[in-house]
Coordinates of C-alpha atoms in Angstrom, one line a residue:
Chain A
M98 CA 31.5 61.8 -79.3
A99 CA 31.9 64.6 -81.6
A100 CA 35.7 64.9 -81.5
A101 CA 37.8 66.6 -84.1
R102 CA 40.0 63.5 -84.4
L103 CA 39.9 62.3 -88.0
C104 CA 39.3 58.7 -87.3
R105 CA 38.2 56.0 -89.6
C106 CA 34.5 55.0 -89.7
R107 CA 33.7 51.4 -89.0
C108 CA 31.7 49.5 -91.7
R109 CA 29.6 48.1 -88.9
A110 CA 28.5 51.5 -87.9
L111 CA 27.5 52.3 -91.5
L112 CA 25.3 49.3 -91.9
S113 CA 23.4 50.0 -88.7
R114 CA 22.2 53.3 -90.1
P115 CA 18.7 53.7 -91.6
A116 CA 18.6 52.2 -95.1
G117 CA 17.8 55.6 -96.6
A118 CA 21.0 57.0 -95.4
V119 CA 23.1 54.2 -97.0
R120 CA 21.4 54.7 -100.3
A121 CA 21.8 58.5 -100.0
R122 CA 25.4 58.1 -99.0
R123 CA 26.2 56.2 -102.2
G124 CA 24.7 59.2 -104.1
L125 CA 27.3 61.5 -102.6
A126 CA 29.8 61.4 -105.4
A127 CA 27.4 60.4 -108.1
G128 CA 25.4 62.6 -110.6
P129 CA 22.8 65.1 -109.6
E130 CA 21.5 63.2 -106.5
M131 CA 22.9 64.2 -103.2
H132 CA 22.1 63.9 -99.6
F133 CA 20.5 66.5 -97.4
G134 CA 20.8 64.9 -94.0
F135 CA 19.1 61.6 -94.6
Q136 CA 17.1 62.7 -97.6
T137 CA 18.1 62.4 -101.2
V138 CA 17.9 65.6 -103.2
T139 CA 19.4 67.2 -106.2
E140 CA 22.4 69.4 -106.0
E141 CA 20.3 72.5 -106.5
E142 CA 17.8 71.6 -103.9
R143 CA 20.6 70.8 -101.4
R144 CA 22.1 74.2 -101.8
E145 CA 18.8 75.9 -101.3
K146 CA 17.8 73.8 -98.3
I147 CA 21.1 74.4 -96.6
Y148 CA 20.9 78.1 -97.2
Q149 CA 17.5 78.1 -95.6
V150 CA 18.7 76.1 -92.6
F151 CA 21.3 78.6 -91.8
E152 CA 19.1 81.5 -92.6
N153 CA 16.7 80.2 -90.0
V154 CA 19.2 79.3 -87.3
A155 CA 21.5 82.3 -87.7
K156 CA 20.2 84.4 -84.8
K157 CA 20.3 81.4 -82.4
Y158 CA 23.4 79.8 -83.9
D159 CA 25.7 80.4 -81.0
V160 CA 23.1 79.4 -78.4
M161 CA 22.4 76.2 -80.2
N162 CA 26.1 75.4 -80.6
D163 CA 26.5 75.6 -76.9
S164 CA 23.5 73.4 -76.3
M165 CA 24.4 70.9 -78.9
T166 CA 27.9 70.4 -77.8
L167 CA 27.5 71.4 -74.2
G168 CA 29.9 74.3 -74.7
I169 CA 32.7 72.0 -75.9
H170 CA 32.7 73.6 -79.4
R171 CA 34.5 76.6 -77.8
V172 CA 37.3 74.4 -76.7
W173 CA 37.7 72.9 -80.1
K174 CA 37.8 76.3 -81.7
D175 CA 40.4 77.5 -79.1
I176 CA 42.5 74.5 -79.9
L177 CA 42.2 75.1 -83.7
V178 CA 43.6 78.6 -83.3
H179 CA 46.3 77.4 -81.0
K180 CA 47.3 74.8 -83.5
M181 CA 47.3 77.5 -86.1
N182 CA 49.7 79.5 -83.9
P183 CA 49.5 82.6 -86.1
C184 CA 52.2 85.2 -85.8
P185 CA 51.5 88.9 -86.4
G186 CA 51.2 89.6 -90.1
T187 CA 49.3 86.5 -90.8
L188 CA 46.5 86.7 -93.4
L189 CA 43.7 84.3 -92.6
L190 CA 40.7 83.4 -94.7
D191 CA 37.9 81.9 -92.6
V192 CA 35.4 80.2 -94.8
A193 CA 31.9 79.4 -93.7
G194 CA 32.9 81.4 -90.7
G195 CA 29.6 83.3 -90.5
T196 CA 29.3 84.3 -86.9
G197 CA 32.9 85.0 -86.4
D198 CA 34.0 82.5 -83.8
I199 CA 37.3 81.6 -85.4
A200 CA 38.0 85.2 -86.6
F201 CA 37.6 86.6 -83.1
R202 CA 39.9 84.0 -81.6
F203 CA 42.5 84.7 -84.2
I204 CA 42.4 88.4 -83.5
N205 CA 42.8 87.8 -79.7
Y206 CA 45.6 85.5 -80.3
V207 CA 47.7 87.7 -82.6
R208 CA 47.0 90.7 -80.4
S209 CA 48.4 89.0 -77.4
V210 CA 51.4 87.7 -79.4
R211 CA 51.9 91.2 -80.6
Q212 CA 51.8 92.6 -77.1
R213 CA 54.5 90.3 -76.0
Q214 CA 56.6 91.2 -79.0
L215 CA 56.2 94.9 -78.1
Q216 CA 57.1 94.3 -74.5
R217 CA 60.2 92.5 -75.4
K218 CA 61.1 95.2 -77.8
L219 CA 60.7 97.9 -75.1
K220 CA 62.9 95.9 -72.7
H221 CA 65.7 95.9 -75.2
H222 CA 65.6 99.7 -75.7
Q223 CA 67.2 100.5 -72.4
N224 CA 69.5 103.0 -74.0
L225 CA 66.8 105.1 -75.6
S226 CA 65.5 108.3 -74.1
W227 CA 62.0 108.4 -72.7
Q228 CA 61.0 110.5 -75.6
Q229 CA 62.1 107.9 -78.1
I230 CA 60.5 105.1 -76.2
F231 CA 57.3 107.0 -76.0
E232 CA 57.3 107.7 -79.8
S233 CA 58.1 104.1 -80.6
Y234 CA 55.2 103.0 -78.4
Q235 CA 52.8 105.4 -80.0
K236 CA 53.7 104.1 -83.4
D237 CA 53.2 100.5 -82.5
E238 CA 50.1 101.1 -80.5
F239 CA 48.2 101.8 -83.8
N240 CA 49.4 98.5 -85.1
S241 CA 48.2 96.3 -82.3
L242 CA 47.6 93.4 -84.6
G243 CA 50.9 93.7 -86.4
D244 CA 49.2 93.9 -89.8
S245 CA 47.4 90.6 -89.3
Q246 CA 44.1 90.3 -91.1
V247 CA 41.2 87.9 -91.2
V248 CA 38.6 87.8 -93.9
V249 CA 35.4 86.0 -93.0
C250 CA 33.7 84.5 -96.0
D251 CA 30.3 82.9 -95.8
I252 CA 27.5 82.2 -98.4
N253 CA 24.8 83.1 -96.0
R254 CA 23.8 86.7 -95.5
E255 CA 22.1 86.1 -92.2
M256 CA 25.0 84.4 -90.6
L257 CA 27.3 87.3 -91.7
K258 CA 25.0 89.8 -90.3
V259 CA 24.9 88.1 -87.0
G260 CA 28.7 87.9 -87.1
K261 CA 29.1 91.6 -87.9
Q262 CA 26.8 92.6 -85.1
K263 CA 28.7 90.4 -82.7
A264 CA 31.9 92.0 -83.8
E265 CA 30.5 95.5 -83.2
H266 CA 29.1 94.5 -79.9
L267 CA 32.4 92.9 -78.7
G268 CA 34.5 95.7 -80.1
Y269 CA 36.3 93.9 -83.0
S270 CA 37.0 96.2 -85.9
E271 CA 40.6 96.3 -86.9
G272 CA 41.9 93.6 -89.2
L273 CA 38.5 92.1 -89.8
S274 CA 36.4 92.0 -93.0
W275 CA 33.3 90.3 -94.1
V276 CA 32.5 89.0 -97.5
L277 CA 29.5 87.1 -98.9
G278 CA 31.0 84.5 -101.1
N279 CA 30.7 80.8 -102.2
A280 CA 33.4 78.4 -101.0
E281 CA 33.2 76.7 -104.4
E282 CA 33.9 79.9 -106.2
L283 CA 35.9 82.3 -104.0
P284 CA 36.1 85.9 -104.9
F285 CA 39.8 86.2 -104.0
D286 CA 42.9 86.3 -106.0
D287 CA 45.5 83.5 -106.2
D288 CA 48.2 83.0 -103.6
K289 CA 46.9 85.5 -101.1
F290 CA 46.4 83.9 -97.8
D291 CA 48.6 82.3 -95.3
V292 CA 46.0 80.2 -93.6
Y293 CA 42.5 78.9 -94.7
T294 CA 40.2 77.7 -92.1
I295 CA 36.8 76.0 -92.3
A296 CA 35.2 75.1 -89.0
F297 CA 32.2 72.9 -89.0
G298 CA 31.4 74.1 -92.5
I299 CA 32.8 71.7 -95.0
R300 CA 30.1 69.1 -94.6
N301 CA 27.6 71.8 -95.7
V302 CA 29.4 72.5 -98.9
T303 CA 27.8 70.8 -101.9
R304 CA 30.8 70.4 -104.1
I305 CA 33.7 69.7 -101.7
D306 CA 36.1 69.1 -104.5
L307 CA 35.6 72.6 -105.9
A308 CA 35.9 74.1 -102.4
L309 CA 39.3 72.3 -102.0
Q310 CA 40.4 73.5 -105.4
E311 CA 39.6 77.1 -104.4
A312 CA 41.3 76.7 -101.1
Y313 CA 44.4 75.5 -102.8
R314 CA 44.2 78.4 -105.3
V315 CA 43.9 81.2 -102.8
L316 CA 46.5 79.9 -100.4
K317 CA 50.1 81.0 -100.7
P318 CA 52.7 78.3 -101.5
G319 CA 53.4 76.7 -98.1
G320 CA 50.1 78.0 -96.8
R321 CA 48.0 75.9 -94.4
F322 CA 44.6 74.5 -94.7
L323 CA 42.9 73.8 -91.4
C324 CA 39.6 72.0 -91.3
L325 CA 37.6 71.4 -88.1
E326 CA 34.8 68.9 -88.5
F327 CA 32.8 66.3 -86.7
S328 CA 33.8 62.7 -87.1
H329 CA 32.3 59.4 -86.3
V330 CA 32.3 57.7 -83.0
S331 CA 33.9 54.3 -83.1
N332 CA 33.0 53.1 -79.6
P333 CA 29.6 51.4 -79.9
L334 CA 28.3 52.4 -76.5
L335 CA 29.3 56.0 -76.9
S336 CA 27.9 55.9 -80.4
R337 CA 24.5 54.8 -79.1
L338 CA 24.4 57.6 -76.4
Y339 CA 25.5 60.1 -79.0
D340 CA 22.8 59.0 -81.4
L341 CA 20.2 59.2 -78.6
Y342 CA 21.3 62.7 -77.7
S343 CA 21.5 63.8 -81.3
F344 CA 18.2 62.5 -82.5
Q345 CA 16.1 62.8 -79.4
V346 CA 17.4 65.8 -77.6
I347 CA 18.8 68.2 -80.1
P348 CA 15.8 68.6 -82.4
V349 CA 13.7 69.2 -79.3
L350 CA 16.1 71.9 -78.1
G351 CA 16.0 73.3 -81.6
E352 CA 12.3 73.6 -81.4
V353 CA 12.3 75.1 -77.9
I354 CA 15.2 77.5 -78.4
A355 CA 15.0 78.4 -82.0
G356 CA 11.4 77.3 -82.9
D357 CA 12.8 75.2 -85.7
W358 CA 13.4 71.5 -85.2
R359 CA 13.8 70.6 -88.8
S360 CA 16.9 72.7 -89.2
Y361 CA 18.5 70.9 -86.3
Q362 CA 17.4 67.6 -87.6
Y363 CA 19.3 68.4 -90.7
L364 CA 22.4 69.5 -88.8
V365 CA 22.6 66.3 -86.8
E366 CA 21.9 64.1 -89.8
S367 CA 24.5 65.9 -91.8
I368 CA 27.1 65.0 -89.2
R369 CA 26.2 61.4 -89.7
Q370 CA 26.3 61.7 -93.4
F371 CA 29.7 63.3 -93.7
P372 CA 32.1 60.5 -94.6
P373 CA 35.4 60.7 -92.8
Q374 CA 37.2 59.2 -95.8
V375 CA 36.5 62.5 -97.6
V376 CA 38.6 64.2 -95.0
N377 CA 41.3 61.7 -95.2
N378 CA 41.5 62.3 -98.9
Y379 CA 42.3 65.9 -98.4
G380 CA 45.9 64.9 -97.7
T381 CA 46.1 63.1 -101.1
Y382 CA 44.6 66.1 -102.8
F383 CA 46.9 68.6 -101.5
S384 CA 50.2 66.8 -101.5
G385 CA 49.8 64.6 -104.6
G386 CA 47.8 66.6 -107.0
A387 CA 49.9 69.6 -107.6
E388 CA 52.0 70.1 -110.7
G389 CA 54.2 72.6 -108.8
N390 CA 56.1 70.9 -106.0
D391 CA 56.6 74.2 -104.3
R392 CA 53.0 74.0 -103.1
R393 CA 53.2 70.8 -101.3
C394 CA 51.1 70.9 -98.2
R395 CA 50.9 68.2 -95.6
L396 CA 47.7 67.2 -94.0
F397 CA 47.8 67.6 -90.2
Q398 CA 45.7 64.9 -88.6
S399 CA 45.6 66.3 -85.2
G400 CA 44.1 64.1 -82.6
L401 CA 42.2 65.9 -79.9
Chain B
S118 CA 15.8 83.8 -103.1
A119 CA 16.7 80.6 -105.0
L120 CA 20.4 80.0 -105.4
S121 CA 20.5 78.7 -108.9
R122 CA 23.8 78.5 -110.5
H123 CA 24.2 80.4 -113.7
C124 CA 27.1 78.9 -115.7
H125 CA 29.2 82.0 -116.2
G126 CA 26.4 83.8 -117.9
L127 CA 23.9 86.2 -116.4
R128 CA 20.5 86.6 -117.8
E129 CA 20.4 89.7 -119.9
G130 CA 18.5 92.6 -118.6
Q131 CA 17.5 90.7 -115.5
Q132 CA 17.5 92.9 -112.5
Q133 CA 18.1 90.7 -109.4
S134 CA 15.3 91.6 -107.1
G135 CA 16.2 93.0 -103.8
S136 CA 19.9 93.1 -104.4
G137 CA 20.2 95.5 -107.3
A138 CA 22.1 98.7 -107.4
G139 CA 21.6 101.1 -104.6
S140 CA 20.2 98.7 -102.2
G141 CA 23.2 99.3 -100.0
S142 CA 21.6 102.6 -99.1
D143 CA 18.3 101.1 -98.2
P144 CA 17.6 102.2 -94.6
G145 CA 15.3 99.3 -94.1
A146 CA 18.1 96.8 -94.6
G147 CA 18.3 96.3 -90.8
S148 CA 22.0 96.8 -90.4
G149 CA 23.4 96.6 -87.0
S150 CA 25.6 99.6 -87.5
G151 CA 24.9 102.7 -85.6
S152 CA 26.1 105.0 -88.3
G153 CA 22.6 106.1 -89.3
S154 CA 20.3 106.0 -92.2
A155 CA 20.9 106.2 -95.8
R156 CA 24.7 106.4 -96.2
P157 CA 26.0 103.2 -97.8
Q158 CA 29.0 101.7 -96.1
P159 CA 32.0 101.4 -98.4
P160 CA 34.1 98.3 -98.1
E161 CA 37.3 98.1 -96.0
P162 CA 40.2 99.4 -98.2
S163 CA 42.3 96.4 -97.2
L164 CA 39.7 94.1 -98.5
L165 CA 39.9 95.6 -101.9
R166 CA 43.4 94.2 -102.2
F167 CA 42.1 90.6 -102.1
L168 CA 38.7 90.8 -103.8
V169 CA 38.3 89.7 -107.4
C170 CA 35.4 88.7 -109.5
P171 CA 34.5 85.1 -108.5
L172 CA 33.8 84.2 -112.1
S173 CA 36.8 85.6 -113.9
K174 CA 39.1 86.1 -111.0
R175 CA 40.0 89.5 -112.4
P176 CA 40.3 92.7 -110.4
L177 CA 37.4 94.9 -109.6
R178 CA 36.8 98.6 -109.5
Y179 CA 34.9 100.2 -106.6
E180 CA 32.2 102.6 -107.8
E181 CA 31.4 105.0 -105.0
A182 CA 28.3 106.4 -106.7
T183 CA 26.4 103.1 -106.6
N184 CA 28.5 101.4 -103.9
E185 CA 29.3 98.5 -106.1
L186 CA 32.3 96.5 -107.2
I187 CA 32.5 96.5 -111.0
N188 CA 34.1 94.0 -113.3
E189 CA 34.5 96.1 -116.4
E190 CA 35.5 93.3 -118.7
L191 CA 32.4 91.2 -118.1
G192 CA 30.2 94.2 -117.4
I193 CA 28.9 93.1 -114.1
A194 CA 28.5 94.8 -110.8
Y195 CA 28.5 93.2 -107.3
P196 CA 26.5 95.1 -104.7
I197 CA 27.7 96.0 -101.3
I198 CA 25.0 95.6 -98.7
D199 CA 25.5 96.8 -95.2
G200 CA 29.2 97.0 -95.8
I201 CA 29.4 93.4 -96.9
P202 CA 30.3 92.8 -100.5
N203 CA 28.0 90.3 -102.1
M204 CA 30.4 88.4 -104.2
V205 CA 28.1 85.7 -105.7
P206 CA 27.2 85.8 -109.4
E207 CA 23.5 85.5 -108.5
A208 CA 23.6 88.9 -106.8
A209 CA 25.4 90.7 -109.6
R210 CA 23.7 92.9 -112.1
M211 CA 24.7 93.7 -115.7
T212 CA 26.1 97.1 -116.3
R213 CA 25.5 96.9 -120.0
K214 CA 22.5 96.1 -122.1
E215 CA 24.3 93.6 -124.4
A216 CA 25.9 90.3 -123.5
P217 CA 29.2 90.1 -121.6
A218 CA 32.4 90.8 -123.4
E219 CA 33.2 87.1 -123.5
G220 CA 31.0 86.6 -126.6
S221 CA 31.9 90.0 -128.0
E222 CA 29.2 90.0 -130.6
R223 CA 28.1 93.5 -131.5
P224 CA 24.6 93.8 -132.8

């Protein structure tokens, strides 16, 4: 099952994969050859293909997410934001966040936290005149997010367009910005953000090491890196059912709903190809690699 | 358009097709915003606090006339299309005829 638990992948499961996948997997860290789903491609080709995948699926991305995960992705994203537990004033960078799912949830969350803050504040002002309370309320009303901000960064223009339209449609405007940028080369200054999230995006990044370096750079000391990604299923029975669903059902849904089964073939293959040990290594990267100890970040392995 | 990585150097005189200057005001850009035709959307002011050039990580200047974010040092400009800054080197255009200041060779 596609859980966000960062569990270890069994070697058995690896060997039962198609031979091409194993060969391609070895190429992951090596020279110019990389994997695109189960194919072997150059780094350049991979970037281009992935760009095209998301260009094609952008308009149906949300519908397909619901079909592929039977709506469960919404729960995972809710949990991610709850784990983040942002307080008003938090600056969030949501990378590969094209259609805005995490950003909208973040805004809802800080808005409700902020409302409770304001209510508590009003309760304590029992000795103020009505005029003073009214003025104080007016002032805070225009700051309903408490200066929280989220920047959505994605490399794909189509995904961002869909996200921006969704935002307009749903009425999100304050505290939200959209930037077209590359996770491997972020257009943001150092030490700016409190939280960096990447939900179901990191396996589509070609140079994950560069993306991590950039995440580290733009996060403030003590900032948090939250990654939501599919992992492997250890239970063999579930694994078989999951494979069946992924490879028999999802591409068909992709063709029926989005008219594009190849893109969805890529998406399910890329889930298989993404090695969980990469994710486990994040912890080493962030906590061990830094010269400055003031930037030590711990990896949260949250089990869901 | 192909996403080929240029290693910190932009091809001289090459106008990136479709994403050059002024395309922010292209009415055919299919923006979802209701605010009408040819007026380019400037970026959020708060965003300008964070944005830097992805190549040099240096600050940028917003140029209202062309609706671009300009890196004076390197002489490159990033377009803003439909209110979304395009902060990838492939989308940028050179603002000067000669090579970026890095080389600093005057003809």
